[in-house]
């Protein structure tokens, strides 16, 4: 888009519901990248992430699934829909294309790809849902605790504790990998 | 979690963050959603061209109306003038050329002296000297075709 529209997500949503195509396009530009990455980190598949992000916006424009701004903000609602879709995807146990394979398709991916990063990606995917959500929002999407708490629908203290435990699990995983690599080198 | 493990984790997180920062859905997915939106809200899609066309049409109509005089002539059938005495109280004026078929006429509200009314064929008391309210049915050529005493102030007649 050349010109960005002003206004809150909720205002854009109201305009979208009246048939304002530009408002819908602006909401998509604002929220789709975060939803896509969130889904990609959770599923490990760019294809699945695209499907999930697509479905989120289909539901957003669906008259049957009305967002109620008295119950929270629109971004929280969008993340909630994405979370449910991710759970459904994981329950189906669909085969996942490894993200690292997708990353090697581009130059940056080639430069930074290595075993540790691949291991960490897998470890993030294998975290319990609540832990993974905290890691993705705070460490990968760089949301502050307050924003993460709103999106996760829990108190800030809960975000902190989940993040602390998740980081400990991930560090332990990296440590085991490091030890294994040292053993091979010896 | 010791500090070395923390640093390693933070470093790897940063690399993942950088690797995924620019990733998003394809342009085809975006276009598909916009197409769905147009299907969902067809009125909105129509409105994109309908609004400017509608505004332009309204402007043209407004300009056309502004150019029309307020007491614009309206088409009155000739028969209406000929039978005016029986319908609207109009009395056909004698000795004037007949209206052409479809000729426009307009009603002029005025005040006429009794002598003038008599000249137009209205039977009034010649002793009456006060002007009287009257309606004239005037053709496009400016000639009155019919006349009637107006109801506005008929009490003095």
XYZ file of C-alpha atoms in Angstrom:
343
model
C 0.000 0.000 0.000
C 1.243 3.452 -0.754
C -0.684 5.401 1.863
C -1.346 3.956 5.293
C -4.664 4.625 6.935
C -4.952 6.111 10.373
C -7.138 4.804 13.163
C -7.189 1.970 15.624
C -7.704 -1.648 14.639
C -11.185 -1.451 16.099
C -12.063 1.611 14.022
C -10.780 -0.090 10.886
C -12.833 -3.147 11.788
C -16.008 -1.070 12.053
C -15.314 0.489 8.668
C -14.531 -2.910 7.209
C -17.891 -4.219 8.404
C -19.547 -1.430 6.445
C -17.826 -2.652 3.307
C -14.715 -0.450 3.365
C -12.221 -2.479 1.344
C -9.327 -0.139 2.121
C -9.918 -0.593 5.850
C -9.763 -4.353 5.439
C -6.562 -4.080 3.387
C -5.000 -1.883 6.075
C -5.919 -4.348 8.814
C -4.305 -7.066 6.748
C -1.117 -5.066 6.269
C -0.922 -4.366 9.976
C -1.652 -7.775 11.419
C -0.915 -10.429 8.836
C 2.900 -10.514 9.180
C 2.743 -11.078 12.938
C 0.078 -13.741 12.581
C 2.044 -15.472 9.843
C 5.256 -15.598 11.907
C 3.368 -16.646 15.003
C 1.839 -19.548 13.095
C 5.122 -20.413 11.405
C 6.982 -20.655 14.705
C 4.203 -22.801 16.107
C 3.724 -25.160 13.186
C 7.162 -25.141 11.614
C 5.592 -24.801 8.196
C 5.379 -21.633 6.096
C 2.575 -23.232 4.073
C 0.564 -23.978 7.179
C 1.295 -20.475 8.461
C -0.079 -18.970 5.262
C -3.200 -21.103 5.473
C -3.752 -20.123 9.084
C -3.194 -16.412 8.460
C -5.570 -16.613 5.513
C -8.255 -18.329 7.562
C -7.915 -15.763 10.338
C -8.835 -12.976 7.931
C -11.602 -15.032 6.346
C -13.111 -15.373 9.813
C -12.558 -11.682 10.457
C -14.724 -10.717 7.494
C -17.293 -13.427 8.181
C -20.525 -11.857 9.483
C -21.102 -14.891 11.707
C -17.953 -14.370 13.769
C -18.433 -10.885 15.065
C -15.699 -9.371 17.139
C -16.991 -7.699 20.308
C -14.827 -4.777 21.369
C -16.336 -4.807 24.853
C -14.577 -8.111 25.477
C -11.090 -7.147 24.336
C -9.104 -5.609 21.536
C -9.123 -6.774 17.958
C -5.536 -7.934 17.924
C -6.235 -10.195 20.881
C -9.244 -11.600 19.039
C -7.145 -12.191 15.921
C -4.455 -13.982 17.911
C -7.120 -16.026 19.640
C -8.465 -17.216 16.293
C -4.933 -17.993 15.122
C -4.242 -19.913 18.335
C -7.303 -22.095 17.812
C -6.365 -22.749 14.203
C -2.836 -23.687 15.221
C -4.178 -26.140 17.783
C -6.427 -27.670 15.165
C -3.498 -27.949 12.785
C -1.305 -29.626 15.384
C -4.079 -32.012 16.396
C -4.430 -33.094 12.804
C -0.740 -33.888 12.905
C -0.213 -32.706 9.370
C 3.271 -33.322 7.996
C 5.305 -30.177 8.363
C 7.855 -28.786 6.028
C 10.825 -27.881 8.213
C 11.199 -24.142 8.507
C 14.948 -24.419 8.156
C 14.421 -25.929 4.719
C 12.287 -22.980 3.758
C 14.793 -20.559 5.213
C 17.611 -21.995 3.117
C 15.637 -20.905 0.074
C 16.801 -17.353 0.577
C 20.205 -15.810 0.967
C 19.767 -14.738 4.561
C 18.546 -18.190 5.462
C 21.650 -19.737 3.944
C 23.907 -17.427 5.896
C 22.435 -18.053 9.298
C 21.248 -21.597 9.081
C 23.043 -24.050 11.303
C 22.398 -26.942 13.548
C 21.840 -24.916 16.681
C 19.225 -22.745 15.136
C 17.424 -25.736 13.665
C 17.474 -27.434 17.027
C 16.107 -24.352 18.702
C 13.305 -24.026 16.149
C 12.286 -27.608 16.789
C 12.527 -27.103 20.510
C 10.251 -24.070 20.339
C 7.689 -26.045 18.360
C 7.763 -28.834 20.905
C 7.164 -26.562 23.890
C 3.763 -26.723 25.600
C 1.358 -24.273 23.946
C 1.422 -21.718 26.751
C 5.222 -21.714 26.970
C 5.672 -21.513 23.224
C 3.253 -18.616 23.010
C 5.229 -16.667 25.583
C 8.520 -17.314 23.790
C 7.169 -16.417 20.365
C 5.525 -13.198 21.524
C 8.244 -11.953 23.866
C 11.477 -13.296 22.376
C 10.689 -13.578 18.669
C 8.062 -10.883 18.165
C 9.620 -8.622 20.822
C 6.348 -7.811 22.513
C 6.553 -6.426 26.011
C 5.022 -8.340 28.896
C 1.923 -6.179 28.954
C 1.182 -6.720 25.264
C 1.902 -10.423 25.550
C -0.420 -10.679 28.552
C -3.229 -9.047 26.584
C -2.743 -11.328 23.609
C -2.451 -14.428 25.769
C -5.336 -13.405 27.973
C -3.477 -13.875 31.241
C -1.798 -11.735 33.922
C 1.677 -10.318 33.341
C 3.058 -12.466 36.151
C 1.888 -15.573 34.336
C 3.653 -14.422 31.175
C 6.875 -13.936 33.145
C 6.740 -17.338 34.758
C 5.887 -19.143 31.522
C 8.673 -17.330 29.729
C 11.155 -18.192 32.463
C 10.304 -21.888 32.327
C 10.282 -21.935 28.531
C 13.702 -20.345 28.335
C 15.070 -22.851 30.819
C 13.755 -25.734 28.712
C 15.211 -24.251 25.519
C 18.591 -23.536 27.101
C 18.766 -27.096 28.389
C 18.039 -28.357 24.900
C 20.810 -26.233 23.421
C 23.157 -27.375 26.145
C 22.515 -31.010 25.325
C 23.138 -30.304 21.667
C 26.378 -28.510 22.529
C 27.521 -31.431 24.644
C 26.692 -33.862 21.872
C 28.626 -31.849 19.302
C 31.642 -31.701 21.615
C 31.520 -35.439 22.104
C 31.489 -35.967 18.336
C 34.417 -33.574 17.911
C 36.442 -35.490 20.439
C 19.887 -21.135 33.774
C 23.493 -20.012 33.781
C 24.642 -16.878 31.999
C 26.463 -18.728 29.225
C 23.343 -20.701 28.357
C 21.299 -17.482 28.510
C 23.652 -15.752 26.081
C 23.600 -18.682 23.704
C 19.823 -18.843 23.799
C 19.485 -15.100 23.304
C 21.909 -15.232 20.372
C 20.035 -18.057 18.651
C 16.701 -16.352 19.291
C 18.034 -13.243 17.641
C 19.076 -15.235 14.591
C 15.662 -16.829 14.281
C 14.075 -13.410 14.685
C 16.178 -11.971 11.877
C 15.579 -14.944 9.616
C 11.808 -14.691 9.955
C 11.391 -10.934 10.202
C 10.524 -10.400 6.544
C 8.461 -13.513 6.085
C 4.758 -13.240 5.427
C 1.995 -14.686 3.305
C 2.237 -14.585 -0.465
C 0.753 -11.838 -2.598
C -1.624 -14.440 -4.041
C -3.029 -15.123 -0.585
C -3.583 -11.405 -0.028
C -5.321 -11.020 -3.381
C -7.488 -14.045 -2.676
C -8.654 -12.423 0.551
C -9.437 -9.138 -1.178
C -11.449 -11.050 -3.790
C -13.318 -12.795 -0.990
C -13.976 -9.422 0.586
C -15.435 -8.102 -2.671
C -17.664 -11.169 -2.860
C -18.674 -10.740 0.781
C -19.457 -7.060 0.363
C -20.590 -6.692 -3.262
C -22.198 -3.358 -2.516
C -18.815 -2.031 -1.517
C -17.301 -3.167 -4.798
C -20.043 -1.480 -6.730
C -19.753 1.647 -4.679
C -16.197 2.179 -5.900
C -17.502 3.375 -9.277
C -21.077 4.126 -8.323
C -20.233 6.912 -5.892
C -18.336 9.218 -8.280
C -20.804 8.533 -11.107
C -23.725 9.233 -8.797
C -22.171 12.463 -7.580
C -21.513 13.585 -11.161
C -25.097 12.802 -12.169
C -26.441 14.726 -9.177
C -24.288 17.733 -10.073
C -25.479 17.749 -13.691
C -29.097 17.493 -12.560
C -28.619 20.312 -10.054
C -27.134 22.598 -12.707
C -29.964 21.809 -15.080
C -32.563 22.627 -12.443
C -30.838 25.896 -11.586
C -31.163 27.034 -15.177
C -34.932 26.462 -15.243
C -37.011 29.535 -14.225
C -39.138 29.108 -11.173
C -42.449 29.655 -12.972
C -41.468 27.311 -15.747
C -44.144 26.606 -18.341
C -45.775 23.259 -18.118
C -47.332 21.404 -21.025
C -51.078 21.672 -20.997
C -53.209 19.969 -23.596
C -55.097 22.302 -25.880
C -58.292 20.578 -24.849
C -57.646 21.653 -21.304
C -57.669 25.269 -22.373
C -60.708 24.777 -24.561
C -62.584 23.054 -21.779
C -61.090 25.224 -19.099
C -64.352 26.803 -18.142
C -65.698 23.458 -17.069
C -62.644 22.178 -15.264
C -60.498 24.768 -13.503
C -62.693 27.843 -13.752
C -60.670 29.230 -16.663
C -62.575 30.989 -19.423
C -61.097 30.775 -22.917
C -60.022 34.167 -24.248
C -61.744 34.905 -27.593
C -59.987 36.090 -30.731
C -56.503 34.715 -29.933
C -54.616 32.129 -31.997
C -55.152 28.589 -30.737
C -52.398 26.743 -28.875
C -50.348 24.358 -30.910
C -50.394 20.703 -29.916
C -48.027 20.272 -26.971
C -47.382 23.978 -26.605
C -46.243 24.986 -23.147
C -48.304 27.391 -21.095
C -47.843 28.870 -17.690
C -50.131 30.428 -15.161
C -49.523 34.055 -14.258
C -51.151 35.353 -11.121
C -51.973 39.024 -11.475
C -54.539 41.733 -10.771
C -56.758 43.040 -13.556
C -59.142 45.940 -13.905
C -62.753 44.893 -14.579
C -62.585 46.497 -18.021
C -59.595 44.360 -18.872
C -61.432 41.273 -17.623
C -64.387 42.140 -19.822
C -62.061 42.471 -22.791
C -60.818 38.938 -22.062
C -64.366 37.638 -22.099
C -65.145 37.587 -18.379
C -68.570 38.779 -17.454
C -68.136 41.343 -14.668
C -70.130 44.289 -13.410
C -68.980 47.365 -15.415
C -69.674 49.567 -12.424
C -66.988 47.765 -10.424
C -63.785 49.827 -10.379
C -61.448 47.851 -8.124
C -58.803 45.621 -9.614
C -59.399 41.941 -9.118
C -57.020 39.046 -8.589
C -56.921 36.840 -11.660
C -54.977 33.952 -13.165
C -53.928 34.088 -16.794
C -53.026 31.027 -18.811
C -50.275 32.361 -21.082
C -48.875 30.562 -24.115
C -45.301 30.426 -25.293
C -45.941 33.455 -27.509
C -46.987 35.522 -24.476
C -50.668 35.725 -25.445
C -53.178 34.883 -22.739
C -55.303 31.922 -23.759
C -57.605 31.721 -20.737
C -58.449 33.695 -17.647
C -60.137 33.088 -14.345
C -60.927 35.130 -11.312
C -58.534 33.977 -8.640
C -59.879 32.283 -5.533
C -57.381 34.241 -3.422
C -59.704 37.194 -3.027
C -63.041 36.372 -4.599
C -65.044 37.847 -1.779
C -65.277 41.280 -3.407
C -66.617 39.963 -6.682
